[in-house]
Tab-separated table of C-alpha atoms in Angstrom:
chain	number	residue	atom	x	y	z
T	1	MET	CA	-32.452	-86.493	-70.837
T	2	LEU	CA	-35.207	-89.033	-70.310
T	3	PHE	CA	-36.558	-92.044	-72.119
T	4	PHE	CA	-40.274	-92.659	-71.598
T	5	LEU	CA	-41.391	-96.255	-72.088
T	6	ASN	CA	-45.028	-97.216	-71.944
T	7	LYS	CA	-45.591	-100.878	-71.091
T	8	HIS	CA	-48.751	-100.961	-73.201
T	9	THR	CA	-46.973	-99.838	-76.378
T	10	LEU	CA	-43.649	-101.659	-76.162
T	11	GLU	CA	-44.633	-103.909	-79.051
T	12	SER	CA	-45.349	-100.930	-81.282
T	13	ARG	CA	-42.938	-100.595	-84.192
T	14	ASP	CA	-43.054	-96.811	-83.833
T	15	VAL	CA	-41.934	-96.984	-80.213
T	16	ARG	CA	-39.073	-99.313	-81.153
T	17	MET	CA	-37.929	-96.972	-83.925
T	18	LEU	CA	-38.059	-93.956	-81.640
T	19	PHE	CA	-36.049	-95.838	-79.059
T	20	TYR	CA	-33.384	-96.991	-81.482
T	21	HIS	CA	-32.963	-93.533	-82.961
T	22	LYS	CA	-32.433	-92.071	-79.510
T	23	VAL	CA	-35.328	-89.615	-79.633
T	24	LEU	CA	-35.186	-88.048	-76.195
T	25	PHE	CA	-37.604	-86.070	-74.094
T	26	THR	CA	-36.423	-83.081	-72.094
T	27	ASP	CA	-36.122	-82.995	-68.317
T	28	PHE	CA	-39.616	-81.554	-67.923
T	29	GLY	CA	-42.998	-82.644	-69.192
T	30	LYS	CA	-46.422	-81.017	-69.253
T	31	VAL	CA	-49.136	-83.037	-67.546
T	32	SER	CA	-52.721	-81.937	-66.775
T	33	GLY	CA	-52.077	-78.377	-67.912
T	34	TYR	CA	-49.018	-77.552	-65.803
T	35	VAL	CA	-45.306	-78.293	-65.902
T	36	ARG	CA	-43.955	-81.113	-63.722
T	37	PRO	CA	-40.482	-82.670	-63.614
T	38	GLY	CA	-40.078	-85.175	-66.429
T	39	VAL	CA	-39.673	-88.264	-64.235
T	40	THR	CA	-42.809	-87.450	-62.246
T	41	ALA	CA	-44.721	-86.672	-65.425
T	42	GLY	CA	-43.684	-89.904	-67.059
T	43	LYS	CA	-44.617	-91.992	-64.039
T	44	ALA	CA	-47.959	-90.230	-63.738
T	45	ALA	CA	-48.672	-91.157	-67.357
T	46	GLY	CA	-48.074	-94.842	-66.586
T	47	MET	CA	-44.680	-94.989	-68.252
T	48	GLU	CA	-41.357	-96.490	-67.251
T	49	VAL	CA	-38.609	-93.881	-67.162
T	50	VAL	CA	-34.889	-94.254	-67.814
T	51	ALA	CA	-32.970	-91.093	-66.888
T	52	VAL	CA	-29.580	-89.868	-68.072
T	53	PRO	CA	-29.007	-86.955	-65.667
T	54	SER	CA	-27.320	-83.809	-66.891
T	55	ILE	CA	-26.873	-82.946	-63.194
T	56	PRO	CA	-25.302	-85.913	-61.355
T	57	LYS	CA	-27.047	-87.125	-58.200
T	58	SER	CA	-29.950	-84.751	-58.726
T	59	HIS	CA	-33.093	-85.413	-56.654
T	60	LEU	CA	-35.169	-84.899	-59.810
T	61	TYR	CA	-34.384	-88.435	-60.919
T	62	THR	CA	-34.977	-90.440	-57.768
T	63	GLU	CA	-38.336	-91.731	-59.010
T	64	ALA	CA	-36.920	-93.022	-62.311
T	65	ASP	CA	-37.004	-96.775	-62.903
T	66	GLU	CA	-33.330	-96.601	-63.866
T	67	VAL	CA	-30.669	-93.895	-63.799
T	68	ILE	CA	-27.728	-94.490	-66.127
T	69	ASN	CA	-24.439	-92.685	-66.552
T	70	SER	CA	-24.694	-92.233	-70.325
T	71	LEU	CA	-26.412	-93.543	-73.435
T	72	LEU	CA	-23.539	-96.009	-73.768
T	73	ASP	CA	-25.066	-97.895	-70.823
T	74	LEU	CA	-28.594	-98.104	-72.201
T	75	GLN	CA	-29.847	-101.721	-72.320
T	76	PRO	CA	-33.174	-101.884	-74.178
T	77	GLU	CA	-33.545	-105.606	-73.427
T	78	LEU	CA	-34.281	-104.674	-69.812
T	79	TRP	CA	-37.452	-102.981	-71.039
T	80	GLY	CA	-38.767	-105.663	-73.344
T	81	LEU	CA	-37.019	-104.414	-76.484
T	82	PRO	CA	-34.416	-106.193	-78.635
T	83	PRO	CA	-30.835	-105.577	-77.487
T	84	PHE	CA	-28.485	-103.373	-79.444
T	85	GLU	CA	-26.440	-105.515	-81.812
T	86	ASP	CA	-23.132	-103.652	-81.694
T	87	TRP	CA	-21.958	-105.067	-78.336
T	88	MET	CA	-19.401	-107.829	-78.889
T	89	GLU	CA	-17.299	-109.756	-76.350
T	90	GLY	CA	-18.425	-107.371	-73.609
T	91	ALA	CA	-17.226	-104.304	-75.543
T	92	LEU	CA	-18.976	-101.526	-77.435
T	93	PRO	CA	-17.357	-99.835	-80.459
T	94	ILE	CA	-17.318	-96.051	-80.330
T	95	GLU	CA	-16.189	-93.276	-82.633
T	96	PRO	CA	-12.389	-93.203	-82.073
T	97	TRP	CA	-10.976	-90.238	-80.208
T	98	HIS	CA	-7.449	-89.197	-79.327
T	99	ILE	CA	-5.670	-87.863	-76.299
T	100	GLY	CA	-2.009	-87.601	-75.346
T	101	GLY	CA	0.729	-85.869	-73.415
T	102	PRO	CA	3.635	-86.591	-71.067
T	103	VAL	CA	3.180	-89.299	-68.442
T	104	VAL	CA	2.668	-87.708	-65.020
T	105	LYS	CA	2.752	-89.002	-61.460
T	106	GLY	CA	-0.636	-90.077	-60.120
T	107	PHE	CA	-1.754	-90.855	-56.591
T	108	GLY	CA	0.714	-93.728	-56.275
T	109	ARG	CA	-2.067	-96.286	-55.829
T	110	GLY	CA	-1.735	-98.174	-59.107
T	111	SER	CA	1.358	-100.250	-58.375
T	112	LYS	CA	1.468	-100.052	-54.584
T	113	VAL	CA	-2.189	-100.630	-53.670
T	114	LEU	CA	-3.744	-102.286	-56.703
T	115	GLY	CA	-0.726	-103.973	-58.284
T	116	ILE	CA	-1.781	-102.344	-61.540
T	117	PRO	CA	0.752	-99.771	-62.832
T	118	THR	CA	-0.982	-96.997	-64.752
T	119	ALA	CA	0.555	-94.334	-67.002
T	120	ASN	CA	-1.406	-91.273	-65.939
T	121	LEU	CA	-2.066	-88.292	-68.172
T	122	SER	CA	-2.776	-84.754	-67.015
T	123	THR	CA	-6.320	-83.524	-67.638
T	124	LYS	CA	-5.036	-79.980	-68.145
T	125	GLY	CA	-6.225	-78.663	-71.487
T	126	TYR	CA	-8.652	-81.557	-71.977
T	127	SER	CA	-11.663	-80.421	-69.955
T	128	ALA	CA	-13.783	-79.812	-73.066
T	129	LEU	CA	-12.854	-83.179	-74.564
T	130	LEU	CA	-13.509	-85.079	-71.349
T	131	SER	CA	-16.886	-83.414	-70.916
T	132	GLU	CA	-17.916	-85.046	-74.208
T	133	HIS	CA	-17.106	-88.522	-72.924
T	134	PRO	CA	-18.748	-89.928	-69.788
T	135	SER	CA	-16.797	-91.461	-66.951
T	136	GLY	CA	-16.152	-95.141	-67.407
T	137	VAL	CA	-13.755	-97.799	-68.626
T	138	TYR	CA	-12.525	-97.614	-72.216
T	139	PHE	CA	-9.885	-99.389	-74.276
T	140	GLY	CA	-7.697	-98.819	-77.304
T	141	TRP	CA	-4.090	-98.449	-78.416
T	142	ALA	CA	-1.178	-96.618	-76.809
T	143	GLY	CA	1.983	-95.273	-78.427
T	144	LEU	CA	4.907	-94.563	-76.095
T	145	SER	CA	7.812	-92.481	-77.416
T	146	SER	CA	10.704	-94.726	-76.338
T	147	GLN	CA	8.920	-98.057	-76.048
T	148	GLY	CA	6.505	-98.764	-78.908
T	149	LEU	CA	2.860	-99.673	-79.399
T	150	TYR	CA	0.677	-101.478	-76.846
T	151	LYS	CA	-2.878	-102.490	-76.074
T	152	MET	CA	-4.378	-100.473	-73.250
T	153	VAL	CA	-7.444	-100.264	-71.024
T	154	MET	CA	-8.270	-96.935	-69.428
T	155	SER	CA	-10.337	-95.439	-66.631
T	156	ILE	CA	-11.720	-91.922	-66.908
T	157	GLY	CA	-13.521	-90.551	-63.890
T	158	TRP	CA	-13.560	-89.871	-60.205
T	159	ASN	CA	-12.635	-93.305	-58.796
T	160	PRO	CA	-15.514	-93.396	-56.268
T	161	TYR	CA	-13.866	-96.152	-54.224
T	162	PHE	CA	-11.057	-93.699	-53.363
T	163	ASN	CA	-13.309	-90.595	-53.245
T	164	ASN	CA	-11.211	-88.586	-55.693
T	165	THR	CA	-11.846	-84.845	-55.769
T	166	GLU	CA	-10.659	-84.479	-59.357
T	167	LYS	CA	-11.300	-86.315	-62.600
T	168	THR	CA	-8.398	-88.463	-63.767
T	169	ILE	CA	-7.189	-90.239	-66.902
T	170	GLU	CA	-5.524	-93.544	-65.986
T	171	PRO	CA	-4.423	-95.772	-68.874
T	172	TRP	CA	-3.036	-99.220	-68.122
T	173	LEU	CA	-0.638	-100.318	-70.847
T	174	LEU	CA	-1.012	-104.088	-71.118
T	175	HIS	CA	2.662	-104.982	-71.032
T	176	GLU	CA	5.272	-105.782	-68.388
T	177	PHE	CA	7.759	-102.883	-68.219
T	178	ASP	CA	11.088	-102.935	-66.388
T	179	GLY	CA	10.792	-99.376	-65.097
T	180	ASP	CA	8.676	-96.247	-65.137
T	181	PHE	CA	8.529	-93.697	-67.954
T	182	TYR	CA	7.506	-90.441	-66.330
T	183	GLY	CA	7.789	-87.491	-68.678
T	184	GLU	CA	7.665	-89.570	-71.851
T	185	GLU	CA	5.155	-88.708	-74.549
T	186	LEU	CA	2.135	-91.035	-74.511
T	187	ARG	CA	-0.549	-91.008	-77.171
T	188	LEU	CA	-3.850	-92.880	-76.992
T	189	VAL	CA	-6.479	-93.851	-79.528
T	190	ILE	CA	-9.668	-94.817	-77.687
T	191	VAL	CA	-11.808	-97.168	-79.784
T	192	GLY	CA	-14.213	-98.938	-77.428
T	193	TYR	CA	-16.212	-98.819	-74.204
T	194	ILE	CA	-16.568	-101.521	-71.534
T	195	ARG	CA	-18.607	-100.259	-68.576
T	196	PRO	CA	-19.582	-97.233	-66.493
T	197	GLU	CA	-17.624	-96.081	-63.496
T	198	ALA	CA	-18.718	-97.874	-60.332
T	199	ASN	CA	-18.032	-98.088	-56.630
T	200	PHE	CA	-17.040	-101.349	-54.941
T	201	SER	CA	-17.596	-102.849	-51.535
T	202	SER	CA	-13.986	-103.990	-51.162
T	203	LEU	CA	-10.534	-103.461	-52.635
T	204	GLU	CA	-10.462	-107.101	-53.733
T	205	SER	CA	-13.652	-106.737	-55.770
T	206	LEU	CA	-12.265	-103.582	-57.420
T	207	ILE	CA	-9.027	-105.356	-58.378
T	208	ALA	CA	-10.953	-108.357	-59.730
T	209	LYS	CA	-13.107	-106.065	-61.891
T	210	ILE	CA	-10.075	-104.233	-63.276
T	211	HIS	CA	-8.525	-107.554	-64.329
T	212	GLU	CA	-11.808	-108.510	-65.965
T	213	ASP	CA	-11.680	-105.212	-67.863
T	214	ARG	CA	-8.178	-106.144	-69.004
T	215	ARG	CA	-9.316	-109.508	-70.363
T	216	ILE	CA	-12.194	-107.881	-72.251
T	217	ALA	CA	-9.885	-105.251	-73.747
T	218	GLU	CA	-7.235	-107.763	-74.802
T	219	ARG	CA	-9.773	-109.967	-76.579
T	220	ALA	CA	-11.578	-107.069	-78.209
T	221	LEU	CA	-8.397	-105.501	-79.593
T	222	ASP	CA	-7.732	-108.666	-81.598
T	223	ILE	CA	-11.005	-108.141	-83.487
T	224	PRO	CA	-10.430	-106.394	-86.852
T	225	MET	CA	-12.849	-103.542	-86.113
T	226	TYR	CA	-10.543	-102.537	-83.248
T	227	SER	CA	-7.136	-103.875	-84.344
T	228	GLN	CA	-7.157	-101.681	-87.464
T	229	TYR	CA	-6.550	-98.617	-85.310
T	230	ARG	CA	-3.105	-99.762	-84.238
T	231	ASP	CA	-1.958	-98.129	-87.493
T	232	ASP	CA	-3.471	-94.758	-86.603
T	233	PRO	CA	-0.900	-92.051	-87.502
T	234	TYR	CA	-1.551	-90.301	-84.194
T	235	LEU	CA	0.239	-93.142	-82.409
T	236	LYS	CA	3.504	-92.491	-84.260
T	237	VAL	CA	5.214	-90.535	-81.516
T	238	PRO	CA	8.215	-88.521	-82.827
T	239	PRO	CA	11.535	-89.134	-81.039
T	240	ILE	CA	12.372	-86.751	-78.226
T	241	ILE	CA	15.357	-84.482	-78.908
T	242	ASP	CA	17.534	-83.725	-75.884
T	243	THR	CA	17.753	-79.961	-76.366
T	244	ASP	CA	19.923	-79.534	-73.242
T	245	ASN	CA	22.742	-81.558	-74.835
T	246	LEU	CA	22.038	-80.651	-78.447
T	247	SER	CA	24.934	-78.156	-78.706
T	248	THR	CA	27.418	-80.591	-77.137
T	249	ASN	CA	26.261	-83.414	-79.428
T	250	LEU	CA	26.645	-81.254	-82.528
T	251	GLN	CA	30.167	-80.256	-81.481
T	252	SER	CA	31.059	-83.931	-80.968
T	253	ILE	CA	29.726	-84.833	-84.418
T	254	MET	CA	31.675	-81.971	-86.047
T	255	HIS	CA	34.852	-83.028	-84.231
T	256	LEU	CA	34.448	-86.637	-85.363
T	257	ASN	CA	33.840	-85.537	-88.934
T	258	TYR	CA	36.939	-83.309	-88.894
T	259	SER	CA	39.076	-86.118	-87.423
T	260	TRP	CA	37.838	-88.588	-90.044
T	261	GLU	CA	38.599	-86.159	-92.901
T	262	ALA	CA	42.059	-85.483	-91.493
T	263	ALA	CA	42.734	-89.218	-91.276
T	264	MET	CA	41.595	-89.754	-94.851
T	265	GLN	CA	43.824	-86.942	-96.123
T	266	THR	CA	46.805	-88.467	-94.324
T	267	HIS	CA	46.010	-91.905	-95.787
T	268	VAL	CA	45.743	-90.523	-99.323
T	269	SER	CA	48.981	-88.559	-98.960
T	270	VAL	CA	50.883	-91.626	-97.766
T	271	SER	CA	49.451	-93.800	-100.531
T	272	VAL	CA	50.415	-91.309	-103.232
T	273	ASP	CA	53.936	-90.997	-101.876
T	274	VAL	CA	54.335	-94.776	-101.849
T	275	GLU	CA	53.077	-95.091	-105.418
T	276	ARG	CA	55.385	-92.322	-106.601
T	277	GLN	CA	58.373	-94.032	-104.997
T	278	ASP	CA	57.505	-97.209	-106.895
T	279	PHE	CA	57.828	-95.390	-110.205
T	280	CYS	CA	61.175	-93.687	-109.400
T	281	SER	CA	64.176	-94.969	-111.358
T	282	PRO	CA	67.605	-95.326	-109.706
T	283	GLY	CA	69.101	-91.916	-109.137
T	284	MET	CA	65.792	-90.092	-109.775
T	285	ALA	CA	64.135	-88.189	-106.976
T	286	SER	CA	60.435	-88.660	-106.454
T	287	ASN	CA	59.735	-84.999	-107.118
T	288	ASP	CA	61.151	-85.399	-110.639
T	289	ILE	CA	58.158	-87.496	-111.688
């Protein structure tokens, strides 16, 4: 997808309206009677071009004035247009979406290398969902089966600093936990976007940026437009039933119930016998009552 911006018409109301309504041109344009790649065509027409590549790192977009990861990263103020008004405190509200599953082991970098323990989710079964959402840093709410509800900030992508070969989902639950919770059910409601995925020149700069993401997420999640989603029913994780010990537990419960009933019967029998003895007259046996 391409945006074509003509410097000479930036003040036109029509151009502004087209821009705000995300009217896009295709990857190819027709110039001087023959088809040329859209970026080249736009530049030849004296326009500034912002590209959102459908094919990452494609050579077709090298001449663009800017190449962005997704429409979430579009900044019209860079091109002489008014900025979008929905950014607040460094965060952009998005249509909420949900993802969940058991916590799995990651690459082991979160706690050991970065000092940032993440609760990784498997991407298995979520390829279609993840293709709808560009790589980047998001935030929202997390429900953990045995722990409760927490704020979270999350990275989705390829982690270019570490040259990952697979796309990962790495939520960071913003709470200090005493131990890990591998295998526990984790559910996420993603409500906002912070920034695109990026590479960094050093590990220290990466860590600093992640902590900045945390501060943005924590502040944003106190704003009503985001805090309301902490009550999302999806976050109510049902308790996990230990099916391996279910039979043993049921037998224990039945045994306790039987023992309690037996004790009650004994107590009632003794009480009745005592009361009957109280009503016996001298020389009368209790069974004569």
